[in-house]
Coordinates of C-alpha atoms and ligand atoms in Angstrom, one line a residue:
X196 CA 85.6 167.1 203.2
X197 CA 83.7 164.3 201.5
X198 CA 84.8 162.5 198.4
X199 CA 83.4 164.0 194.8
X200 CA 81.7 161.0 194.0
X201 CA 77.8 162.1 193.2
X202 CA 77.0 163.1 189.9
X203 CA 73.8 164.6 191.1
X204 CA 72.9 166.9 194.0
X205 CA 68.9 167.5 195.4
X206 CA 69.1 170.7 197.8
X207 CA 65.4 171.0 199.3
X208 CA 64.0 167.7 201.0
X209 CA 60.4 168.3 201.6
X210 CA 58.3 165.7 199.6
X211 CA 59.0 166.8 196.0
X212 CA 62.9 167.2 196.6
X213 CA 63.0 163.8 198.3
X214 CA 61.0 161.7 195.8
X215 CA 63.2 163.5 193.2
X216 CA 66.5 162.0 195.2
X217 CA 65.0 158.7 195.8
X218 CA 64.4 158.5 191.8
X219 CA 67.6 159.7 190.8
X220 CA 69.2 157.1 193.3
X221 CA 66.9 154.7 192.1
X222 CA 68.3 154.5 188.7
X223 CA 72.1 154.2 189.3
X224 CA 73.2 157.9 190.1
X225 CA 75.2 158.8 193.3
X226 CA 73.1 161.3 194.9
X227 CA 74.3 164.1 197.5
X228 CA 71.5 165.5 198.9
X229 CA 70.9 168.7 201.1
X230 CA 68.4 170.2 203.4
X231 CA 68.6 173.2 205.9
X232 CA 67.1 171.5 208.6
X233 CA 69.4 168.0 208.7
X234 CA 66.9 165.8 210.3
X235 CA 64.5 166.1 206.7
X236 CA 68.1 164.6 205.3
X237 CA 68.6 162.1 208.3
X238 CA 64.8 160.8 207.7
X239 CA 65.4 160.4 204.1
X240 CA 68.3 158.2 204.5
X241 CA 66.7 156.2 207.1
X242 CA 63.8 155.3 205.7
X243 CA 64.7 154.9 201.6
X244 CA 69.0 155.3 202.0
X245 CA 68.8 151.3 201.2
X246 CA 67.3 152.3 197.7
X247 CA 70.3 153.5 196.4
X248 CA 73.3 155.8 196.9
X249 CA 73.2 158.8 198.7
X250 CA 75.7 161.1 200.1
X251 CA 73.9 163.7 202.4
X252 CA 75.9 166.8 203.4
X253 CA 75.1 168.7 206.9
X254 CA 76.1 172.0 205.0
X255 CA 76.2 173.5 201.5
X256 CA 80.2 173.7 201.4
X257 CA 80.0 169.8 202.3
X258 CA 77.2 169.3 199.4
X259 CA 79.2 171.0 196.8
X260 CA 82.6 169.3 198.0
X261 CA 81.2 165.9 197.4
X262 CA 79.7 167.0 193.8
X263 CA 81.8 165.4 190.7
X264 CA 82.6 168.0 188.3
X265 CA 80.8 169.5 186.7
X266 CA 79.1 170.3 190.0
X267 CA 75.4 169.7 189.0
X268 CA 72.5 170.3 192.1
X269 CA 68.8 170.4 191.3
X270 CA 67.1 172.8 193.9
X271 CA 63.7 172.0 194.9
X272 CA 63.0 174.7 197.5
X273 CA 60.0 177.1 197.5
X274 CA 60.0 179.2 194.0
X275 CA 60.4 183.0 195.1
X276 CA 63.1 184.2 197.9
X277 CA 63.9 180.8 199.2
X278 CA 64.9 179.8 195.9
X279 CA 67.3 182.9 194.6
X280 CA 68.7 182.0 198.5
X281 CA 69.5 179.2 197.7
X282 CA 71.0 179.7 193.7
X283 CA 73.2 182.4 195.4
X284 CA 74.3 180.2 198.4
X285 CA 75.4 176.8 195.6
X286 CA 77.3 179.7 193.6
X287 CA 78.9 181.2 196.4
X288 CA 80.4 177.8 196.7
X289 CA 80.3 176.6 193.1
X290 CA 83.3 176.8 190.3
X291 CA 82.7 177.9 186.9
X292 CA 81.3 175.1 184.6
X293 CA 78.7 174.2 187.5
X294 CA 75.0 173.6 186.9
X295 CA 72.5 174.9 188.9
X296 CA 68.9 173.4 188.2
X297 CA 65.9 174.9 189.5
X298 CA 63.1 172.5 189.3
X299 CA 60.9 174.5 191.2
X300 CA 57.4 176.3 189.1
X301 CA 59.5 179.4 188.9
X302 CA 57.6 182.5 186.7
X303 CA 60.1 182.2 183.5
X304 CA 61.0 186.5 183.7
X305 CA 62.5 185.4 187.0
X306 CA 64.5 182.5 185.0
X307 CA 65.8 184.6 182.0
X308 CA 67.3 186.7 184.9
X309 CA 68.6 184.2 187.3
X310 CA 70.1 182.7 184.3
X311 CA 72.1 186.3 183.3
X312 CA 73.1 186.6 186.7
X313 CA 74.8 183.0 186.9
X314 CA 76.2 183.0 183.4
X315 CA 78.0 186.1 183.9
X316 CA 80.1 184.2 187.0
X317 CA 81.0 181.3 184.8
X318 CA 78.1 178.9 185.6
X319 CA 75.1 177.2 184.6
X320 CA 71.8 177.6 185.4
X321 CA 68.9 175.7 184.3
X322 CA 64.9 176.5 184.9
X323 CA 63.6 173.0 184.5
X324 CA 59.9 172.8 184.7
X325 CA 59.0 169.2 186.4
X326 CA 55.0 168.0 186.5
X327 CA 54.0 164.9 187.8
X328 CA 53.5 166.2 191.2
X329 CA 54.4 163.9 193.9
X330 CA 54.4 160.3 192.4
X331 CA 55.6 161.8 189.1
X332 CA 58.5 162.9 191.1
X333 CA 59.1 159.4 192.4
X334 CA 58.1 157.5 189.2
X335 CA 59.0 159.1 186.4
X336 CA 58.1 162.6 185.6
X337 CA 57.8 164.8 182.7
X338 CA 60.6 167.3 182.3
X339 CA 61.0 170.9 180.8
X340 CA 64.8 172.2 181.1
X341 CA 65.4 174.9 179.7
X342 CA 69.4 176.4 180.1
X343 CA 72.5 176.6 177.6
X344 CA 73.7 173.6 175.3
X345 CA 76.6 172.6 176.8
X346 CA 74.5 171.9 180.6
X347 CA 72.1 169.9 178.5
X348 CA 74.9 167.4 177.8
X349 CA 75.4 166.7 181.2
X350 CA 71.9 167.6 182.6
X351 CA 70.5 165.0 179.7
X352 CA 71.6 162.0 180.6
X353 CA 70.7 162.1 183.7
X354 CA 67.1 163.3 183.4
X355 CA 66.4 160.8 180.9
X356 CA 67.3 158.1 183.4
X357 CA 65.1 159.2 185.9
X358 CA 61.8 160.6 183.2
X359 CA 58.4 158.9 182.6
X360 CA 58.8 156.9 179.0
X361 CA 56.0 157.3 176.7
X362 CA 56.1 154.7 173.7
X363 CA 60.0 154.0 174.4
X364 CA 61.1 157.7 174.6
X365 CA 62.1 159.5 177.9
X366 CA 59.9 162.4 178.6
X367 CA 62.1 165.2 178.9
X368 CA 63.9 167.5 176.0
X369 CA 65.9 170.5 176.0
X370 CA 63.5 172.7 175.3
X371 CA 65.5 176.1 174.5
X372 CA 68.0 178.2 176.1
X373 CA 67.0 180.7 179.3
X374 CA 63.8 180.6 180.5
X375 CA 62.2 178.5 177.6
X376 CA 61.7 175.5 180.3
X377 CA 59.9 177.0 182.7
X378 CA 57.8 179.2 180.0
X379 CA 56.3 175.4 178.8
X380 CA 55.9 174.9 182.5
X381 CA 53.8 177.3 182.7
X382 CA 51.9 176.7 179.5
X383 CA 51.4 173.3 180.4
X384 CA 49.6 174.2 183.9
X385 CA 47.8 176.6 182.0
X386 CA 46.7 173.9 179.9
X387 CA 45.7 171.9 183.0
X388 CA 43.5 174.5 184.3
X389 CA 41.6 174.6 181.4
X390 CA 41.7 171.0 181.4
X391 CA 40.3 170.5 184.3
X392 CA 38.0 173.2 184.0
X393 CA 36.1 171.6 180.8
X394 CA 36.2 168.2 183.4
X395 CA 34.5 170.4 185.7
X396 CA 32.0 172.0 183.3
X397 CA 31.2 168.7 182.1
X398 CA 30.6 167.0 186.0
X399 CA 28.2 169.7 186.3
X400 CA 26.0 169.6 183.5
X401 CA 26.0 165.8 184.0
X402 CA 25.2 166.2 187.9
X403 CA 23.1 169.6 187.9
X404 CA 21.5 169.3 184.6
X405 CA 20.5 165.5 184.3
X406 CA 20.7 164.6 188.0
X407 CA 22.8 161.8 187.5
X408 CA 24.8 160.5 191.0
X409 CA 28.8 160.9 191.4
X410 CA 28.6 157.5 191.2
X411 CA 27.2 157.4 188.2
X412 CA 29.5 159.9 186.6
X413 CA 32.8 158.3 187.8
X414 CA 31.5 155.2 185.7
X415 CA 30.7 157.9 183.3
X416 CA 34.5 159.2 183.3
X417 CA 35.9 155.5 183.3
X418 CA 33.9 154.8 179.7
X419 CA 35.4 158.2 178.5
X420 CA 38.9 157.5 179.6
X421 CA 38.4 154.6 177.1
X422 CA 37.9 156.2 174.4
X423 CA 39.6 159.8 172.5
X424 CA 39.7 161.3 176.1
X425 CA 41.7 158.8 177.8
X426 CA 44.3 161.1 179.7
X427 CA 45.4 161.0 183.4
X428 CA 43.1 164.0 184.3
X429 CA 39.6 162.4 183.1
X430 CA 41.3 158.9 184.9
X431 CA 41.7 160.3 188.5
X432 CA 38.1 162.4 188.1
X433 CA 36.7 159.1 187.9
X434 CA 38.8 158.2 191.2
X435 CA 37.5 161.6 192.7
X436 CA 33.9 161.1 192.1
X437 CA 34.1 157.0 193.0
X438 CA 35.6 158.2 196.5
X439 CA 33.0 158.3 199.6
X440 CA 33.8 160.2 202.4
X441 CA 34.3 157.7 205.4
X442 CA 32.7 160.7 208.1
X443 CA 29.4 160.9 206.5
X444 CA 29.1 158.1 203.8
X445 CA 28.6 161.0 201.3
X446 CA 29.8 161.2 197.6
X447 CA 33.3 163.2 198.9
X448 CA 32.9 165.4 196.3
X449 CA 29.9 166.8 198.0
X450 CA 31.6 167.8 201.5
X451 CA 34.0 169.5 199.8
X452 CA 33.6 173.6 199.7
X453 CA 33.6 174.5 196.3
X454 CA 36.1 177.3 196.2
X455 CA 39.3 176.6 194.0
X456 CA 42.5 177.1 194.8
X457 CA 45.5 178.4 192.8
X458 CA 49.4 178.7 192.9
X459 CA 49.7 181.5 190.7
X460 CA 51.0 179.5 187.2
X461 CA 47.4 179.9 185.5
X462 CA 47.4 183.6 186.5
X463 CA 51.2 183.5 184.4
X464 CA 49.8 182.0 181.3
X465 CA 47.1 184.4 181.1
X466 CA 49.2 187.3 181.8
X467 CA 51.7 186.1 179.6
X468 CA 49.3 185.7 177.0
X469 CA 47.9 189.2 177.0
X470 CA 51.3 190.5 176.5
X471 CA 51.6 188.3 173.5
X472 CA 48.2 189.2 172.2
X473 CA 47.5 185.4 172.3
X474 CA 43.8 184.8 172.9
X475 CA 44.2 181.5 175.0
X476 CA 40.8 181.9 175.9
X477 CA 39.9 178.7 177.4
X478 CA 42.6 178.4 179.9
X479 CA 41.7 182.4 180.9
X480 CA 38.4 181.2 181.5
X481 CA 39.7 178.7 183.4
X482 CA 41.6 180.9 185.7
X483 CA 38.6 183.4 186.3
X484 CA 36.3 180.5 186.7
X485 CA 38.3 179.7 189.5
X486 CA 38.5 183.0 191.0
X487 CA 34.4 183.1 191.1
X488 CA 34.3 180.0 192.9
X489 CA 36.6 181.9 195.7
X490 CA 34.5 185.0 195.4
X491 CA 33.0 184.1 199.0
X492 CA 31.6 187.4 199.8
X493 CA 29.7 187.5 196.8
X494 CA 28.7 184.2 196.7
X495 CA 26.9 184.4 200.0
X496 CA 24.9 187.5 199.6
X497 CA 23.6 186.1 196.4
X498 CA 22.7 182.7 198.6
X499 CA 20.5 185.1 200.7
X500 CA 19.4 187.5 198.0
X501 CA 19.1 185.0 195.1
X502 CA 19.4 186.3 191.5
X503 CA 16.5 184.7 189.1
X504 CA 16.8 182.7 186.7
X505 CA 16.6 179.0 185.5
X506 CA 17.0 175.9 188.2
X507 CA 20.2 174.2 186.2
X508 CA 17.8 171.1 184.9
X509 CA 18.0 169.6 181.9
X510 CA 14.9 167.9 180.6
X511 CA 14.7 164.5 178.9
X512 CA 12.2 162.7 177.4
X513 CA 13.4 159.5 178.2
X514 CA 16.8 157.6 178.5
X515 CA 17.6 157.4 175.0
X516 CA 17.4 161.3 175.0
X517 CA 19.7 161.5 178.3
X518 CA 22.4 158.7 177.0
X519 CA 22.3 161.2 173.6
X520 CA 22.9 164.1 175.5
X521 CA 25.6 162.6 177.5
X522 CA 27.3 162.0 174.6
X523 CA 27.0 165.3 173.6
X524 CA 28.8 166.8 176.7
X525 CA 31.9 164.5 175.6
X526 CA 31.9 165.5 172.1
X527 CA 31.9 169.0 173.6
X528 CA 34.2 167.8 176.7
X529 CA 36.7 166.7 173.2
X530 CA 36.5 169.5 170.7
X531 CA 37.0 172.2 173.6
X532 CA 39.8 169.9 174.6
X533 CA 41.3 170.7 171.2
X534 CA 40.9 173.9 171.4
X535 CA 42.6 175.0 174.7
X536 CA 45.9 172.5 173.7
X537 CA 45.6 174.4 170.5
X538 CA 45.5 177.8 172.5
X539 CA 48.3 176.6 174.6
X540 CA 50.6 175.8 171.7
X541 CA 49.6 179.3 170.0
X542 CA 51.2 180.6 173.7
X543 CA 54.5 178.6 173.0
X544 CA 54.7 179.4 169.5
X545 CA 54.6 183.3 170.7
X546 CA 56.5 183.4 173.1
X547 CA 59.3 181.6 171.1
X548 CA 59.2 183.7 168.6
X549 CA 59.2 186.9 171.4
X550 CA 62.0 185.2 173.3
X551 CA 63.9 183.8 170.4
X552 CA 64.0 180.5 171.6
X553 CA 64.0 177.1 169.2
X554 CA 60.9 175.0 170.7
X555 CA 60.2 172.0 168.8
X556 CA 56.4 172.1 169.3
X557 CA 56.3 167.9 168.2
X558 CA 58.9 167.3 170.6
X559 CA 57.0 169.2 173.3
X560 CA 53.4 166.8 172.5
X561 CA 55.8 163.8 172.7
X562 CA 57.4 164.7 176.5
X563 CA 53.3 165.7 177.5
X564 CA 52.8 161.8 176.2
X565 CA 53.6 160.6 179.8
X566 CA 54.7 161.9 183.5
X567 CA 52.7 165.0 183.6
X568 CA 49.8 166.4 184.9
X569 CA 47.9 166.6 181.3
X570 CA 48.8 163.3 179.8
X571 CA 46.3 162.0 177.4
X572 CA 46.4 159.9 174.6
X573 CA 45.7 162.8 171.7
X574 CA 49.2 163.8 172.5
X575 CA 50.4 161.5 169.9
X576 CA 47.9 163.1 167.0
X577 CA 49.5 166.5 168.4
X578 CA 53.1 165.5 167.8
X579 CA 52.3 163.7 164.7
X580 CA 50.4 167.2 163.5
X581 CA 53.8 169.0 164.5
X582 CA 55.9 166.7 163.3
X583 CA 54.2 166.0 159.6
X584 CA 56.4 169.0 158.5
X585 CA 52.8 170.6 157.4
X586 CA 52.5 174.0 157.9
X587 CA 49.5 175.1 159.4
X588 CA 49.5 178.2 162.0
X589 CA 46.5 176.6 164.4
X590 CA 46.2 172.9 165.4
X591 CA 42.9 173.4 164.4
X592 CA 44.2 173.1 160.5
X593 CA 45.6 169.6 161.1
X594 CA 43.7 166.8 159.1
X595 CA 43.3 164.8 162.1
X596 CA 42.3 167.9 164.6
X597 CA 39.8 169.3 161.8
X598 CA 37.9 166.3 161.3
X599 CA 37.6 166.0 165.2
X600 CA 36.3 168.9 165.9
X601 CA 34.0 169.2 162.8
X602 CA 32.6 166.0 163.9
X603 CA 32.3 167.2 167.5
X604 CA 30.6 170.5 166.6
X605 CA 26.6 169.5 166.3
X606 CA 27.1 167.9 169.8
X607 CA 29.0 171.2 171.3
X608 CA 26.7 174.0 170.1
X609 CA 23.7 171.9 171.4
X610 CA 25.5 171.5 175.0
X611 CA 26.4 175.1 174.9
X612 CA 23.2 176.1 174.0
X613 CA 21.7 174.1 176.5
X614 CA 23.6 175.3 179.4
X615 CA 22.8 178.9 178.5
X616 CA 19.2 177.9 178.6
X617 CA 19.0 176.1 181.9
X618 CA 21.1 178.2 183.6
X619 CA 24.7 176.2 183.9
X620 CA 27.8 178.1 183.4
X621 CA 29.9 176.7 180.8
X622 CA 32.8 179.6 180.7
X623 CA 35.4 177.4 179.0
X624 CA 33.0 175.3 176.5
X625 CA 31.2 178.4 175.3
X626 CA 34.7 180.3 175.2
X627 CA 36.2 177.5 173.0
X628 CA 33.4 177.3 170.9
X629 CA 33.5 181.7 170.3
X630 CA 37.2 181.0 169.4
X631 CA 36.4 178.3 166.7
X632 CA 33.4 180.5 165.2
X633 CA 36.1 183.3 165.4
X634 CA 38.7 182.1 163.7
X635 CA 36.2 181.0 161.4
X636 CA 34.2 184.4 160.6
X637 CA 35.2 185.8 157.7
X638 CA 34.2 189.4 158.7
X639 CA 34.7 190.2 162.4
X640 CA 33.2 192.9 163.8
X641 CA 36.4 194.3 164.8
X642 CA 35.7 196.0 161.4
X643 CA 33.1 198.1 163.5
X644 CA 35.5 198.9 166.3
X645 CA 38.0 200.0 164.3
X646 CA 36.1 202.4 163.3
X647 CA 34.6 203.5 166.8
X648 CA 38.3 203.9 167.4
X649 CA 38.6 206.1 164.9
X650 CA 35.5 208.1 165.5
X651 CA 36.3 208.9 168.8
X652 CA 40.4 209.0 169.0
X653 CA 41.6 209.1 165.3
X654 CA 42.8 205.7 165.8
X655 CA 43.1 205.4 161.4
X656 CA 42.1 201.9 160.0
X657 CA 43.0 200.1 156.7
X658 CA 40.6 199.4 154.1
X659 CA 39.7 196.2 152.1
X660 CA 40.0 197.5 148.5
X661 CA 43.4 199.2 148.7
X662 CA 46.7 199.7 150.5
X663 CA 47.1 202.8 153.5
X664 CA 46.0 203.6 156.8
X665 CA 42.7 206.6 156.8
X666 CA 41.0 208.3 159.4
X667 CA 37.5 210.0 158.5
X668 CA 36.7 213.4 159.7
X669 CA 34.2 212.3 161.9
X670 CA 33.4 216.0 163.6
X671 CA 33.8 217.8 160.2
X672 CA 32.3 216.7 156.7
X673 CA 32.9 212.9 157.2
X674 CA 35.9 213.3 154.2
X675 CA 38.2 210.5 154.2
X676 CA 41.9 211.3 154.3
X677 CA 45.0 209.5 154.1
X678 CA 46.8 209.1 157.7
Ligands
LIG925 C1 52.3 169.5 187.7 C2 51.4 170.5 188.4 C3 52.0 171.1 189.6 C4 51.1 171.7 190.6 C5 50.4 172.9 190.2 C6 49.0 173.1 190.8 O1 52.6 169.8 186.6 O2 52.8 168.6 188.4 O3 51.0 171.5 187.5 O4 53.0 172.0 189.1 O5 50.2 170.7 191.0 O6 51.2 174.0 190.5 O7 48.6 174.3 190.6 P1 47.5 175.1 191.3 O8 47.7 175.0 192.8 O9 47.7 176.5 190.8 O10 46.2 174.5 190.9

C-alpha cells in the first residue's frame, strides 16, 4: 500500500482530468491520480510527471490508500452513469470525513441527491462546476463548488491555488451548500449560449446584411473587444473568423455546416427556469436557435421549396451610413448582453431562494471575472452593482446598467427593426429587447388574458381598485362575484 502523502486525488484522465492534475501538481500539491485504463495514467506521468508530484495508483483501493486525510479526489469522468460509478466505487473505499468532488457538468437535481446519499455514510460530496474548458483546466479555471462548510475548508485552499486570478482574487468561492455549484454551472453555460448567440446574431447581420468579409468582421470583433465588450467570447470570435481553412483557402467559418451542437446544460437552464417562472428569455432563445439550425430535415425541404420573403440585405447609402450601422449592431450586441447576464442572475437569485441556498450574487460576477467561458470585463460593474449593498430586484435598475442600456437603446430598436425588415433572424436581440419593453410596460396585456382565463375556465382575477379575487359570469348576466 502506498504512503498517504497526496493531498489531492484526479480519478478520470482523459484531457480535462489530466490538465486538472497537471495544474494541481503544478502549484505545490501532491497529486494521486487514477484512471480505469492505466496506460492514460502511464502517459500522463511520462510526458508531464517532471512538472510536479504525482502519485498514480493502478486501482481505486491504491488511490485512496495513498490519499492524506481527509481523503479528498476530484472525479472528472463522464457526468451521468460513469460518474455515480465512480462516487460509489471512492466511497466504497473512503472513511467518513472524505471529500468526493465532482467536477464534471453534472444536472444540479442529480447533485442535491448524490450529496444526500454520501452525507448519510459520513462523507463529503461536492458538485463543483469548473469552466474554462481545456486550457482553463490547465491554466487556471473558474470554479463553482458547491458542498457543506466544513469540505470547503479543505476543498478551499486547494482550489484557490490552482484558479484563474482576476484583479488579485482567485476565481473560485463556495458558492452554497448541495447542489448550489453546479446550479451556477449551469446558469453560467446558459449565459454562454446566449452569449454566443447575440455574437452570432451580430456576425450575421454584419456578413448577410452589409456583405462585409470574415475578414473584415474579425477586425470588426478585435475593435469591439477593446472597448465595453471586451470578454473572451467576442476575443476568440475574432480568432474564428481570422482563421482560413488550409484545404480550400476559404474563410473557415464558411466550410463549416451550420448546425449547432449542444451538451444538454442550456436545455437545464431553460428547464430550470420554467420551473421557476424565470423568463430568461435570451438564453431560451439561445437554446432554440440552436435547435433550428439542427433542424436538417426541415431545413432542406425549405432549400428546395423556398419560403418568400426578403434577401437578408441591408442597404446603405454610403460608408458613413454602414460604419453607423455597424455601430448599431454593437450597441445592440451590448445592451442584449445586459440583458441575458441580468436574466441569468434572475435564474440564481430563484433558484436560491427555491433551494435555500446563500449565493453571494457579487461574489459570483467577481469568480466570472477570469477562467471561464463568459469572461468579460462588465463583470466588474456586475459585482460592483451586487456588491453596492443597493437593492434593486433586476440588474437592469443598477445606475451603471441603466445608463448603458438607455444609451444603447436607439441603436438596438433600429437593428432589430432592421432585421425584421430584411429578413435576418435576430431571436435573442429582439427577445432582449421584448423583455426590457416588458418590464417596462406599465399595463401588460396579461390584463386581457386573465380575463380570457376567466371567460373560459373561471380562472378569477384581481382588480386594480380593490383587494379580492372575482370571476364574472361570463355565460349568465356578466355579474361580477367575489371568488
Ligand atoms: C465551460 C463550458 C464547458 C463546455 C460546455 C459546452 O464553462 O468551460 O461551458 O462546460 O464547453 O459544456 O456546451 P455545449 O456543448 O452544450 O455547447
Amino acid at each position: 500500500m502506498a504512503e498517504a502523502q497526496a493531498n489531492i486525488g484526479v480519478v478520470g484522465l482523459a484531457v480535462m482530468g489530466s490538465n486538472l492534475a497537471r495544474n494541481l501538481a503544478r502549484h505545490g500539491n501532491t497529486v494521486a491520480v487514477y484512471n480505469r485504463s492505466y496506460g492514460r495514467t502511464e502517459t500522463l506521468i511520462q510526458e508531464h510527471g517532471s512538472e510536479g508530484t504525482f502519485v498514480p495508483a493502478k486501482t481505486i483501493e491504491e488511490f485512496v490508500g495513498s490519499l492524506a486525510k481527509p481523503r479528498t479526489a476530484i472525479i472528472m469522468v463522464k457526468a451521468g452513469e460513469p460518474t455515480d460509478a465512480m462516487i460509489n466505487a471512492l466511497a466504497d473505499a473512503m472513511e467518513p470525513g472524505d471529500i468526493i468532488v465532482d467536477g464534471g457538468n453534472a444536472y444540479f437535481p442529480d447533485t442535491i441527491r448524490r450529496e444526500k446519499a454520501i452525507r448519510e455514510r459520513g462523507l463529503h460530496f461536492v458538485g463543483c462546476g469548473i469552466s474554462g474548458g481545456e486550457e482553463g483546466a490547465l491554466n487556471g479555471p473558474s470554479m463553482m463548488p458547491g458542498g457543506t462548510d466544513e469540505s470547503w475548508k479543505t476543498l478551499g485552499p486547494i482550489l484557490e491555488s490552482i484558479a484563474a486570478v482576476a484583479e488579485g482574487e482567485p476565481c473560485v468561492t463556495h458558492i452554497g451548500h448541495d447542489g448550489a455549484g453546479h446550479f451556477v454551472k449551469m446558469v453560467h453555460n446558459g449565459i454562454e449560449y446566449a452569449d454566443m448567440q447575440l455574437i452570432g446574431e451580430s456576425y450575421d447581420l454584419l456578413r448577410r446584411g452589409l456583405g462585409m468579409s470574415a475578414e473584415e468582421i474579425a477586425s470588426t470583433f478585435d475593435e469591439w473587444n477593446k472597448g465595453e465588450l471586451d470578454s473572451y467570447l467576442v476575443e476568440i470570435t475574432a480568432e474564428v473568423l481570422h482563421h482560413v481553412d488550409a484545404k480550400t483557402g476559404k474563410p473557415f467559418v464558411d466550410v463549416v455546416v451550420d448546425h449547432a451542437g449542444m451538451k444538454g446544460t442550456g436545455t437545464w437552464t431553460v428547464q430550470t427556469a420554467l420551473s421557476l417562472a424565470t423568463p430568461v428569455t435570451g438564453i431560451a432563445e439561445a437554446v432554440f436557435a440552436r435547435g433550428l439550425s439542427s433542424m436538417v430535415a426541415q431545413r432542406e425541404e425549405v432549400k428546395n421549396k423556398p419560403l418568400a420573403g426578403p434577401d437578408g440585405k441591408i442597404a446603405y447609402a454610403s460608408e458613413e451610413e454602414k460604419a453607423a450601422f455597424v455601430e448599431a449592431v454593437r450597441q445592440a450586441l451590448y445592451a442584449s448582453k445586459i440583458v441575458a447576464y441580468a436574466q441569468g442572475f434572475d435564474e440564481i437569485r430563484a433558484g436560491a431562494a427555491e433551494h435555500d441556498w446563500s449565493i453571494d450574487l457579487g461574489a459570483v460576477a467577481r469568480i466570472w471575472r477570469g477562467g471561464c467561458i463568459i469572461r468579460a470585463k462588465f463583470l466588474n460593474r456586475i459585482s460592483d452593482a451586487f456588491d453596492s449593498g443597493e437593492k434593486f430586484e433586476s440588474l437592469l435598475q443598477d445606475a451603471y446598467f441603466k445608463a448603458a442600456v438607455e444609451n444603447a437603446q436607439d441603436a438596438w430598436r433600429n437593428v432589430v427593426a432592421t432585421a425584421a425588415r430584411v429578413g435576418i433572424p435576430v431571436p435573442a436581440f429582439s427577445s432582449s429587447l421584448s423583455y426590457y419593453d416588458g418590464l417596462r410596460s406599465d399595463r401588460l396585456p396579461a390584463a386581457l388574458i386573465q380575463g380570457q382565463r376567466d371567460f373560459f375556465g373561471a380562472h378569477t382575477y384581481g382588480r386594480v381598485d380593490m383587494p379580492g379575487t372575482f370571476h364574472t359570469l361570463w355565460s349568465g348576466d356578466r355579474s361580477e362575484v367575489e371568488a
